[in-house]
Coordinates of C-alpha atoms and ligand atoms in Angstrom, one line a residue:
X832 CA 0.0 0.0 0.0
X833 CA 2.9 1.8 0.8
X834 CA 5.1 1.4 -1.7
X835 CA 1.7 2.2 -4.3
X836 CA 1.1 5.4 -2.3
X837 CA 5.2 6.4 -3.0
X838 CA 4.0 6.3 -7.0
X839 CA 1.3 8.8 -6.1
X840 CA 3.6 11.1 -4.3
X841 CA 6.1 11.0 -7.6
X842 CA 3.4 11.6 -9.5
X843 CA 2.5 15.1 -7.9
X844 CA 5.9 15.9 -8.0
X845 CA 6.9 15.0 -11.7
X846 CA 3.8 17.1 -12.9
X847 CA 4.9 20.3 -10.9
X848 CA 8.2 19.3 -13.0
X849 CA 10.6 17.7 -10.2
X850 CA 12.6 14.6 -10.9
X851 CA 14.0 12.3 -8.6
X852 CA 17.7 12.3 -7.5
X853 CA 20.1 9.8 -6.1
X854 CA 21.4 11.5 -2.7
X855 CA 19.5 13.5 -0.2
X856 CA 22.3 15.8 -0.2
X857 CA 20.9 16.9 -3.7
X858 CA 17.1 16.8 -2.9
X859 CA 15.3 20.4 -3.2
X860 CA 12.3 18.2 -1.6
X861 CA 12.1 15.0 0.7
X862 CA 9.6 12.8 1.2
X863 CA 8.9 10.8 4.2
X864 CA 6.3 8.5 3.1
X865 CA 5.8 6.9 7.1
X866 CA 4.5 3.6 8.4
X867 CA 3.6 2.5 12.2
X868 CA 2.3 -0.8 11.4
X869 CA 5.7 -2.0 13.7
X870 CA 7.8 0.7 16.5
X871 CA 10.8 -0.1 14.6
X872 CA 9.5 1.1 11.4
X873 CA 8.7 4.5 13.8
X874 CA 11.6 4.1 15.4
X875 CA 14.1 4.6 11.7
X876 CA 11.9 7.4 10.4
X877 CA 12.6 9.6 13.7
X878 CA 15.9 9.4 12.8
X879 CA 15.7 10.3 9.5
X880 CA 13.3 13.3 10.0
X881 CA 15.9 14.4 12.7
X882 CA 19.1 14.4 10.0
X883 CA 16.9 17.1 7.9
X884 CA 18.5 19.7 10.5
X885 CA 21.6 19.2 9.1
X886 CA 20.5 19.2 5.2
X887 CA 18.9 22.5 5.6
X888 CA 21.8 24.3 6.6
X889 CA 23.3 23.9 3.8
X890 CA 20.4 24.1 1.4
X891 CA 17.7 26.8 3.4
X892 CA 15.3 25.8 0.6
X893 CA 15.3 22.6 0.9
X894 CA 11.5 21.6 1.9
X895 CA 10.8 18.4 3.9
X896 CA 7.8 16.8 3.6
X897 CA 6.1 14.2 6.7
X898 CA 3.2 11.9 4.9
X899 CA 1.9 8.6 5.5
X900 CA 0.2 6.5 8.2
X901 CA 2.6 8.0 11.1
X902 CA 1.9 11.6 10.2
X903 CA -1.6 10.9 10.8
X904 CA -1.3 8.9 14.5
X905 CA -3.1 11.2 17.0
X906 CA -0.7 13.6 18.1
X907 CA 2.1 13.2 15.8
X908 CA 1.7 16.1 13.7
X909 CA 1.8 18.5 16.8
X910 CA 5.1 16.4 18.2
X911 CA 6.3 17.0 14.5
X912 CA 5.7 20.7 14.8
X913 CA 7.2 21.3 18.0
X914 CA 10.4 18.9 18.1
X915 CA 11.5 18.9 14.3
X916 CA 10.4 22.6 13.6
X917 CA 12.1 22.2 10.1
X918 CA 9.6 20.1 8.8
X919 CA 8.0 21.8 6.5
X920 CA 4.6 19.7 5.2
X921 CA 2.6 17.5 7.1
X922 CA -0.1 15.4 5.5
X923 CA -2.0 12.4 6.2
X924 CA -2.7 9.1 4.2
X925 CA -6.3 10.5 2.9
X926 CA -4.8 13.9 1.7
X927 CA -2.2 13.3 -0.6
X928 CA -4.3 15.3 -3.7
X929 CA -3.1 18.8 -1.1
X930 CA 0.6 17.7 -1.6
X931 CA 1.1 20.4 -4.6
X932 CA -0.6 22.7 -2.9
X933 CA 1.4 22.3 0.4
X934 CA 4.6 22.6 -1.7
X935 CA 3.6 25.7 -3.4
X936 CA 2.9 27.3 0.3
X937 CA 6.3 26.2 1.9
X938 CA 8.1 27.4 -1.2
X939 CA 7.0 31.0 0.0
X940 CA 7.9 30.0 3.7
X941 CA 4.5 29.1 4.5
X942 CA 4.9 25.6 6.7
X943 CA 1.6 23.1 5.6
X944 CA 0.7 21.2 8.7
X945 CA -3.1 19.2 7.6
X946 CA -3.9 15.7 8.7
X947 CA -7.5 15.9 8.1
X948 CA -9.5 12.7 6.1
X949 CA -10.8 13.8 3.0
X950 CA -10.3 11.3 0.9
X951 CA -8.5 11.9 -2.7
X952 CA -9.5 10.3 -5.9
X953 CA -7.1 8.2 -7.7
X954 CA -8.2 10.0 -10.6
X955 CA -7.0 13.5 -9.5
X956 CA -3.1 13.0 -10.3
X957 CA -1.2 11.0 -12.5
X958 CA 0.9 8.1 -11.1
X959 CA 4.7 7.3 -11.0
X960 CA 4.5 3.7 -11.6
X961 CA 7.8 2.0 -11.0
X962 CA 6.9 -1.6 -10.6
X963 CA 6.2 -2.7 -14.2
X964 CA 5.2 -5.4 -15.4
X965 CA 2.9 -5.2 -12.2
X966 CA 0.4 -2.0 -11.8
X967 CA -0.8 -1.3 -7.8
X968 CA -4.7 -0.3 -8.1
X969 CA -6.5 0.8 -5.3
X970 CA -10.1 -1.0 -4.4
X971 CA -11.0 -0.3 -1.3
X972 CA -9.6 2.1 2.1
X973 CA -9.5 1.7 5.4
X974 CA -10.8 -1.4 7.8
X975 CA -13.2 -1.2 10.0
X976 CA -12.4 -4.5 11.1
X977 CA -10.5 -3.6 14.4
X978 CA -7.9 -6.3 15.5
X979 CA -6.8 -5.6 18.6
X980 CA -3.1 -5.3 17.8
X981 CA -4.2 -2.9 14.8
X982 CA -3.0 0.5 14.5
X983 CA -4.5 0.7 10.7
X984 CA -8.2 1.3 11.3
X985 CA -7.1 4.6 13.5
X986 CA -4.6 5.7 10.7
X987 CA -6.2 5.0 7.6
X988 CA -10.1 5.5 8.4
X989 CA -13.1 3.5 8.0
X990 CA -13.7 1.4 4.5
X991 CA -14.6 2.4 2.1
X992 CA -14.7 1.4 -1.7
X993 CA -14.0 2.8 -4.8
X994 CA -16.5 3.2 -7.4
X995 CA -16.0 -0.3 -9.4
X996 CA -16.2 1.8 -13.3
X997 CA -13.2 3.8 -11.7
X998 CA -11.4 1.1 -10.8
X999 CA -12.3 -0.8 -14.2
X1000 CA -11.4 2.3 -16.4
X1001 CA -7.9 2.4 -14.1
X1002 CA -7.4 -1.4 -15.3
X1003 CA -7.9 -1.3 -18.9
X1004 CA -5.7 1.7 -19.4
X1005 CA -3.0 -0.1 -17.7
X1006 CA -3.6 -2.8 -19.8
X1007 CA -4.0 -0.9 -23.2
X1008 CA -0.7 0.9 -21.4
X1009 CA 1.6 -2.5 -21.6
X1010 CA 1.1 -3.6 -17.9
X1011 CA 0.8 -7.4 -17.7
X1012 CA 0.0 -8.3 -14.0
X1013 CA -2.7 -6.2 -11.9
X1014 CA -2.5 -6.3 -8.2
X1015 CA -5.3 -5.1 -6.5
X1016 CA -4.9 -3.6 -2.8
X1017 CA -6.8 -3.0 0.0
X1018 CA -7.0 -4.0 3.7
X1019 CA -9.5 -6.2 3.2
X1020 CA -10.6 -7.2 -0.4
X1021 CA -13.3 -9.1 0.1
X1022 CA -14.9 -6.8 2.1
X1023 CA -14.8 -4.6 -1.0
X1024 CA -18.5 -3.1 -2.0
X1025 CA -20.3 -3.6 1.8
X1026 CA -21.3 0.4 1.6
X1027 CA -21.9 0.2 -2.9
X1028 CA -24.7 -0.7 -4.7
X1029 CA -26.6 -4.5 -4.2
X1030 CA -24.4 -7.0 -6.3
X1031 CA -21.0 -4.8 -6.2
X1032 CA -18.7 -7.3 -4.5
X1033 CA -15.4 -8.5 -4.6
X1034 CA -16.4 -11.7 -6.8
X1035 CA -18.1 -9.0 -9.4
X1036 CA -14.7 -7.0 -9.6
X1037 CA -12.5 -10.4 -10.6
X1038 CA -15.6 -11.5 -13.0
X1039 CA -15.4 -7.8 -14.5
X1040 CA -11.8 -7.9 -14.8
X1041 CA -11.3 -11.6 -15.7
X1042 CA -13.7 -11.2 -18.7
X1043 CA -11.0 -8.5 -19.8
X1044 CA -9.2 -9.3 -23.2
X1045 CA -5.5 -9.9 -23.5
X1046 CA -2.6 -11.8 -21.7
X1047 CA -2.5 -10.5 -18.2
X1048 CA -2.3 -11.3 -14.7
X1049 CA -4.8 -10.2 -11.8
X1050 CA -3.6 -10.7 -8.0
X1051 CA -4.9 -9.1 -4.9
X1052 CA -4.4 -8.4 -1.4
X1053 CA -5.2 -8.7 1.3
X1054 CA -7.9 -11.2 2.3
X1055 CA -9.2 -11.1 5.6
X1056 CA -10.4 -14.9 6.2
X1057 CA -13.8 -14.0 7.8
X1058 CA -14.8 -12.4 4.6
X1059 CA -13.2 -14.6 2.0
X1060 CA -16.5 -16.2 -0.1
X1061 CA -17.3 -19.1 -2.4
X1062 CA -17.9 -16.8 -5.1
X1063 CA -14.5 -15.7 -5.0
X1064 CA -13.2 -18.9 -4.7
X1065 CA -14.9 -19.6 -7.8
X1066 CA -14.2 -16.6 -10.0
X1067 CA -10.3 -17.4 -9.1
X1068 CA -11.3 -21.0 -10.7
X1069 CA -13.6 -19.7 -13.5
X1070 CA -10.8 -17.1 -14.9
X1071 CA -7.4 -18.5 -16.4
X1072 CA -5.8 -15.0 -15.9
X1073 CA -6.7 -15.0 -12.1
X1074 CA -3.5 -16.1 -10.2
X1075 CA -4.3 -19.1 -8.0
X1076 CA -2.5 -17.2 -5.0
X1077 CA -4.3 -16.0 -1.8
X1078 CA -2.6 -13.9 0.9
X1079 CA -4.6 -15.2 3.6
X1080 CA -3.4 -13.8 7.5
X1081 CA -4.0 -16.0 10.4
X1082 CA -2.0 -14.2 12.6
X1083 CA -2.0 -17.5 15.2
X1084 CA -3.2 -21.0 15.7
X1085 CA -4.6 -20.7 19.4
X1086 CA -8.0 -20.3 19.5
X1087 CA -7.7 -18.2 23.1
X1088 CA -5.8 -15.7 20.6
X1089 CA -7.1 -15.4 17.6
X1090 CA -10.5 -14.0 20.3
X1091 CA -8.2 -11.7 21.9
X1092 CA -6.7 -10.5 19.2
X1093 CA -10.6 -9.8 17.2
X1094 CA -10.1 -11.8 14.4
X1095 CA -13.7 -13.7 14.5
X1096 CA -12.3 -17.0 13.0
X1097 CA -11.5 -20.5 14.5
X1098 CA -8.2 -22.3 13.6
X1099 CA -11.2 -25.2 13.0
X1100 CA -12.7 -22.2 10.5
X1101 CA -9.5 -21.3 8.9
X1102 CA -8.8 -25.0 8.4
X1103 CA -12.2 -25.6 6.7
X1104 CA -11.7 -22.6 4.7
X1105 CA -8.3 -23.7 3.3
X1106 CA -9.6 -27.2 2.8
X1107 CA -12.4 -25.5 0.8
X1108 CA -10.2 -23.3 -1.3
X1109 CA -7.9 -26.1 -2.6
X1110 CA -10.6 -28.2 -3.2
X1111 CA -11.7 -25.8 -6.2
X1112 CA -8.1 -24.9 -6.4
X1113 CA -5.6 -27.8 -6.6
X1114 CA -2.6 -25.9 -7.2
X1115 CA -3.0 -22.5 -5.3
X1116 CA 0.1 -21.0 -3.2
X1117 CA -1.1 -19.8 0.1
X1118 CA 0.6 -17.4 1.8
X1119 CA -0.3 -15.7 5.3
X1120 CA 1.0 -13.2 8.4
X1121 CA 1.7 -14.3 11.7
X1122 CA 2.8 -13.0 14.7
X1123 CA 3.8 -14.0 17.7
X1124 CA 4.2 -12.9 21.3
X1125 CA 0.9 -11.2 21.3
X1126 CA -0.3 -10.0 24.8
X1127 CA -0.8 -13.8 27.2
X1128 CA 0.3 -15.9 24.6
X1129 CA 1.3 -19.5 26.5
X1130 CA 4.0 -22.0 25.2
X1131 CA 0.8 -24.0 24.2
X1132 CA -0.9 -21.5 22.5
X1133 CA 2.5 -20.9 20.1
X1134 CA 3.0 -24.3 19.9
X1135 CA -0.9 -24.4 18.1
X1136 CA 0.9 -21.6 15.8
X1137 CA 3.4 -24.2 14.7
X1138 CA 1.2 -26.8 14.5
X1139 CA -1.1 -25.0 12.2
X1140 CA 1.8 -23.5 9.9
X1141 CA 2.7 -27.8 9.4
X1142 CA -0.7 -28.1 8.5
X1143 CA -2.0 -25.6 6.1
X1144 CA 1.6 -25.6 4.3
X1145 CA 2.4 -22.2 3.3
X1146 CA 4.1 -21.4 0.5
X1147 CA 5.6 -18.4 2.6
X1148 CA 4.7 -16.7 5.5
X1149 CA 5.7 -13.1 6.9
X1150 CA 6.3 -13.6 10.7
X1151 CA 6.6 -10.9 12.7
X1152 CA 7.2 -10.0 16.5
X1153 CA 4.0 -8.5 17.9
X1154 CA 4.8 -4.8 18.5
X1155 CA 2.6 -2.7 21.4
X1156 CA 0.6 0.4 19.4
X1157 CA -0.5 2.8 21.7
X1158 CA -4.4 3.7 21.3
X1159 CA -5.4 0.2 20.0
X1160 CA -7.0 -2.1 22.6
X1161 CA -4.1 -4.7 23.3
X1162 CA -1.3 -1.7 24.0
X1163 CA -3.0 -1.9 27.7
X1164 CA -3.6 -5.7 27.8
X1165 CA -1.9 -7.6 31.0
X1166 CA 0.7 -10.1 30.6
X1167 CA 2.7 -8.8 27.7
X1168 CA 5.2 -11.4 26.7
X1169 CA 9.4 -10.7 27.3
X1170 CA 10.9 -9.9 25.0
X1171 CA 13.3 -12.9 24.7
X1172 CA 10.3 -15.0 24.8
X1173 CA 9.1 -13.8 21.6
X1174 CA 12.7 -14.1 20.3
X1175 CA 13.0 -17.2 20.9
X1176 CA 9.1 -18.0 19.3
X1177 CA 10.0 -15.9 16.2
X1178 CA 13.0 -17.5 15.1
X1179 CA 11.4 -21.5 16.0
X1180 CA 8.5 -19.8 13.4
X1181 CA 10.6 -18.7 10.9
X1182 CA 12.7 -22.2 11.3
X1183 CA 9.2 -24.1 10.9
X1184 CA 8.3 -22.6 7.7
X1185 CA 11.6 -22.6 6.2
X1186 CA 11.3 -26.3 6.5
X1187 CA 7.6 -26.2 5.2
X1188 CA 9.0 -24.3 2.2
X1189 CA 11.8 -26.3 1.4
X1190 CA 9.2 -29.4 1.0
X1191 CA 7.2 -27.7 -1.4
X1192 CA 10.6 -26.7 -3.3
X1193 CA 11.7 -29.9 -3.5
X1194 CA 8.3 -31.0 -4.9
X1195 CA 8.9 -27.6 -7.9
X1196 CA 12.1 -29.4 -8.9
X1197 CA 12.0 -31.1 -12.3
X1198 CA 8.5 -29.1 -13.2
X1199 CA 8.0 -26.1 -15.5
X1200 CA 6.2 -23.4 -14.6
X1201 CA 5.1 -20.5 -16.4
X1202 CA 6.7 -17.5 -15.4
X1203 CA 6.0 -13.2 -15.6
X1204 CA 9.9 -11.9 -15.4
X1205 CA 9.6 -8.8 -13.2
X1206 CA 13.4 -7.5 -13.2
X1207 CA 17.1 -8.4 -12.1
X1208 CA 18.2 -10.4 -9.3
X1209 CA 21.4 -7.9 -9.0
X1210 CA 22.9 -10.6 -6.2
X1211 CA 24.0 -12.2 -9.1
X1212 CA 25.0 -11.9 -12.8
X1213 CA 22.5 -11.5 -15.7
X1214 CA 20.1 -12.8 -13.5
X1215 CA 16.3 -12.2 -13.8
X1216 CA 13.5 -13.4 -11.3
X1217 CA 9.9 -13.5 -11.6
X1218 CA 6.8 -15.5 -10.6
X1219 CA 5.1 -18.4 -10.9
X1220 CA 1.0 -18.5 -10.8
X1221 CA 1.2 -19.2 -7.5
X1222 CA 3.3 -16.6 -6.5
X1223 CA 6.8 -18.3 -6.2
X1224 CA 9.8 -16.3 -7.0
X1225 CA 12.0 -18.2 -9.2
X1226 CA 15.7 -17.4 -10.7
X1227 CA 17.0 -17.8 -13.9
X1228 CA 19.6 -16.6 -16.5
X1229 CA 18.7 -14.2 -19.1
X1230 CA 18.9 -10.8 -20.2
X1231 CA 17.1 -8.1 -19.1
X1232 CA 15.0 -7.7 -22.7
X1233 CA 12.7 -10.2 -21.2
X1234 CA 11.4 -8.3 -18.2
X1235 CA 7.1 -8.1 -18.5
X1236 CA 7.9 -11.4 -21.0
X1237 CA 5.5 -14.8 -19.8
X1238 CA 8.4 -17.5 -20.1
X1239 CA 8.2 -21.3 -18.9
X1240 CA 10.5 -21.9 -16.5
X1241 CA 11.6 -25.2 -15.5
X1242 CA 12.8 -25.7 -11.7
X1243 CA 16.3 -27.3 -11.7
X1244 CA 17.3 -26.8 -7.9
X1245 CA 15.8 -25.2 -4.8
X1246 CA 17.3 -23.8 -1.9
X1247 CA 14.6 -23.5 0.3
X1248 CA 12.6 -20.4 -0.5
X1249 CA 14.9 -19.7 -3.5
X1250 CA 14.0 -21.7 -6.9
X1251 CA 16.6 -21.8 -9.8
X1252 CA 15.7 -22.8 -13.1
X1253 CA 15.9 -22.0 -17.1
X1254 CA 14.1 -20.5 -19.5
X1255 CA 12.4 -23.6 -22.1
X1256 CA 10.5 -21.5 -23.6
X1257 CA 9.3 -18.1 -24.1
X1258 CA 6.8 -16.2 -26.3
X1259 CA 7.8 -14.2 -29.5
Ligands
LIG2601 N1 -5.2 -5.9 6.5 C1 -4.3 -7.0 6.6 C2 -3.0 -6.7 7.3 C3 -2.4 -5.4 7.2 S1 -1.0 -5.2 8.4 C4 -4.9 -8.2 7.2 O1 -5.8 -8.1 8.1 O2 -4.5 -9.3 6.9 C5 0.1 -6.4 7.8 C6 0.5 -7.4 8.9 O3 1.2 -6.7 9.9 C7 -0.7 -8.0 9.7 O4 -1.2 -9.1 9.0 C8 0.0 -8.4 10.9 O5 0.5 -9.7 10.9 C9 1.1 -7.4 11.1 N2 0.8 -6.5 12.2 C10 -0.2 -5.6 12.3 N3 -0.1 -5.0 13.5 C11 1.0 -5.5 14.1 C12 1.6 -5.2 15.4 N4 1.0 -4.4 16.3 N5 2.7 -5.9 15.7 C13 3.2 -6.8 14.9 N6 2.7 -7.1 13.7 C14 1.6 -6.4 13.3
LIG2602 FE1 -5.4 -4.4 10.9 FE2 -7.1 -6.3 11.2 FE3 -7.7 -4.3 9.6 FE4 -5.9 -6.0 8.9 S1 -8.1 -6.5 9.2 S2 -5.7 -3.8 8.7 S3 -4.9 -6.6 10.8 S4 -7.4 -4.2 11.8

């Protein structure tokens, strides 16, 4: 969402005729685009903001801009104001259409501070894309879902969803453009058309944009597993170009946590839901989030964590240490686990799915896959990666004249998470 939001903000700032630079030492402007999901990610962008001080000295019109989820955390803005008074724009994450207008003000020494949700259009400024062959589009904003871990729902609003034609119009430009996967982002997809018209859902977007003509790839993120539906399951099945990949968070495999932490599914749920799923899709990669160390979690209830990652068989999981946000309900929960115990947890997580992972590998070895080459591996030499269907990154030898090219790959040796293979065929 982040990174998608970062192609707005160049967007804004190529049409007012900036371009971007290598070293912040150059920069007339600088963009903070924050996050708070984690402290740490808090944490590296005080420290940033703070080494502005210095930049300004020796450029007085350099203008520094504060944007993103932090920026728009209660209080922040008037911390920002009074302990880094050299910041010169503060916006929010539903104001980004004022960013032009904020820069034309602190140009004439007028600071910009304006955290207030009103939220933009997609269609009000052009885009910076720099991820092609895939295109972020925005479907939906906000959560309203509430996890009790969850800083999001205070820093990005409630959901809402964006007018499905706008969204449609946004997708066939980018095809008729050259783009050859669509992702399509937003907190919670499936919840996607709750406050539209009867019959706008999620499973109507994929039909609308499966139907579409051409070679292309659709993915999305992220699917909240209370919401995810049959007839999404089966618009996934019904359309070739829709990658059988789902992003599905559990966050844990104790029952006792997944209430605390608000999520309104079993593990006996989540396992019926993924037994459901690959029973209409046989080969689909399934991916998730999990975190541990979250407020009174036992030895037992990790141990269901691990239990559950055997069982489902990720293709990958992001693990992460639960971090306390203040404002959101489990901040003030008793029993917050040590530190080193959730060390300890993370790294037997991460040890468990590497294992899970490397069993699938090994099953990827010796079978071709058809592959969308993204870009250059640049760890190693005229190396390009790219994807499989179900979302596995994959490693092979070629030029760089085949990036946004569908080869077939076939998978010579694995390494765990990393697949190697070679090109057998590719088109034109
Ligand atoms: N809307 C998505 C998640 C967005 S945040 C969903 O519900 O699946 C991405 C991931 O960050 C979450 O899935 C969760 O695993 C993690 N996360 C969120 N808050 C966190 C916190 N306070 N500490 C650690 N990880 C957190
Ligand atoms: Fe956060 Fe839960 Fe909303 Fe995801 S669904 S953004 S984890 S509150």
């Amino acid at each position: 969402m982040n990174v998608h939001d970062s192609e707005k903000i160049a967007g804004i700032l190529e049409g007012m005729g900036y371009a971007s630079c290598d070293s912040v030492e150059n920069a007339d402007i600088i963009v903070f685009n924050t996050c708070c999901i984690r402290e740490t990610a808090e944490q590296k962008i005080y420290g940033h903001i703070g080494a502005v001080k210095n930049l300004k000295r020796k450029n007085p019109n350099l203008i520094a801009v504060v944007c993103g989820c932090m920026s728009q955390q209660e209080g922040v803005a008037d911390k920002i104001k009074e302990s880094y008074p050299y910041v010169d724009i503060v916006l929010g994450t539903a104001n980004l259409n004022m960013l032009e207008q904020a820069i034309v003000s602190a140009r004439k020494k007028k600071k910009y501070y304006n955290v207030d949700f009103m939220q933009y259009r997609e269609e009000d400024f052009n885009q910076s894309r720099t991820s092609y062959p895939n295109a972020w589009v925005n479907i939906n904003y906000g959560c309203n879902n509430f996890c009790t871990y969850c800083i999001v729902p205070y820093v990005r609003g409630r959901e809402h969803s964006r007018p499905m034609q706008d969204i449609l119009r946004e997708v066939r430009q980018l095809l008729d453009d050259g783009y050859e996967e669509i992702t399509l982002l937003g907190q919670n997809v499936n919840s996607y058309g709750h406050d539209l018209q009867e019959g706008e859902t999620f499973a109507k977007l994929l039909h609308e944009i499966g139907k579409l003509e051409g070679k292309f790839r659709l993915r999305f993120m992220t699917s909240h597993p209370k919401d995810l539906s049959q007839d999404v399951i089966d618009a996934i099945a019904q359309h070739t170009n829709i990658c059988d990949n789902i992003h599905l968070p559990v966050q844990s495999g104790s029952n006792e946590i997944l209430r605390k932490m608000n999520r309104r599914y079993t593990r006996e749920d989540y396992f019926a839901l993924v037994d459901k799923i690959r029973s209409k899709l046989p080969s689909v990669g399934i991916t998730t989030d999990i975190m541990v160390g979250f407020p009174e979690e036992t030895e037992q209830d990790f141990e269901d964590t691990l239990d559950l990652v055997r069982r489902v068989k990720y293709s990958s999981a992001f693990c992460f240490v639960y971090s306390r946000r203040k404002g959101t309900p489990a901040y003030s929960m008793e029993n917050q686990v040590p530190y080193a115990v959730k060390k300890e947890r993370i790294t037997r997580l991460l040890a468990c799915q590497n294992e899970v992972t490397k069993e699938i590998s090994q099953t990827m070895v010796g079978n071709c896959y058809e592959v969308l080459v993204e870009g250059a591996n640049f760890r190693y030499q005229n190396t390009m990666c790219g994807r499989t269907e179900s979302g596995r990154l994959v490693n092979f030898k070629c030029d760089d004249s085949y990036i946004g090219k569908f080869v077939t790959v076939l998978i010579e040796r694995a390494s765990s998470a990393t697949l190697w293979g070679k090109i057998v065929k590719s088109e034109d």
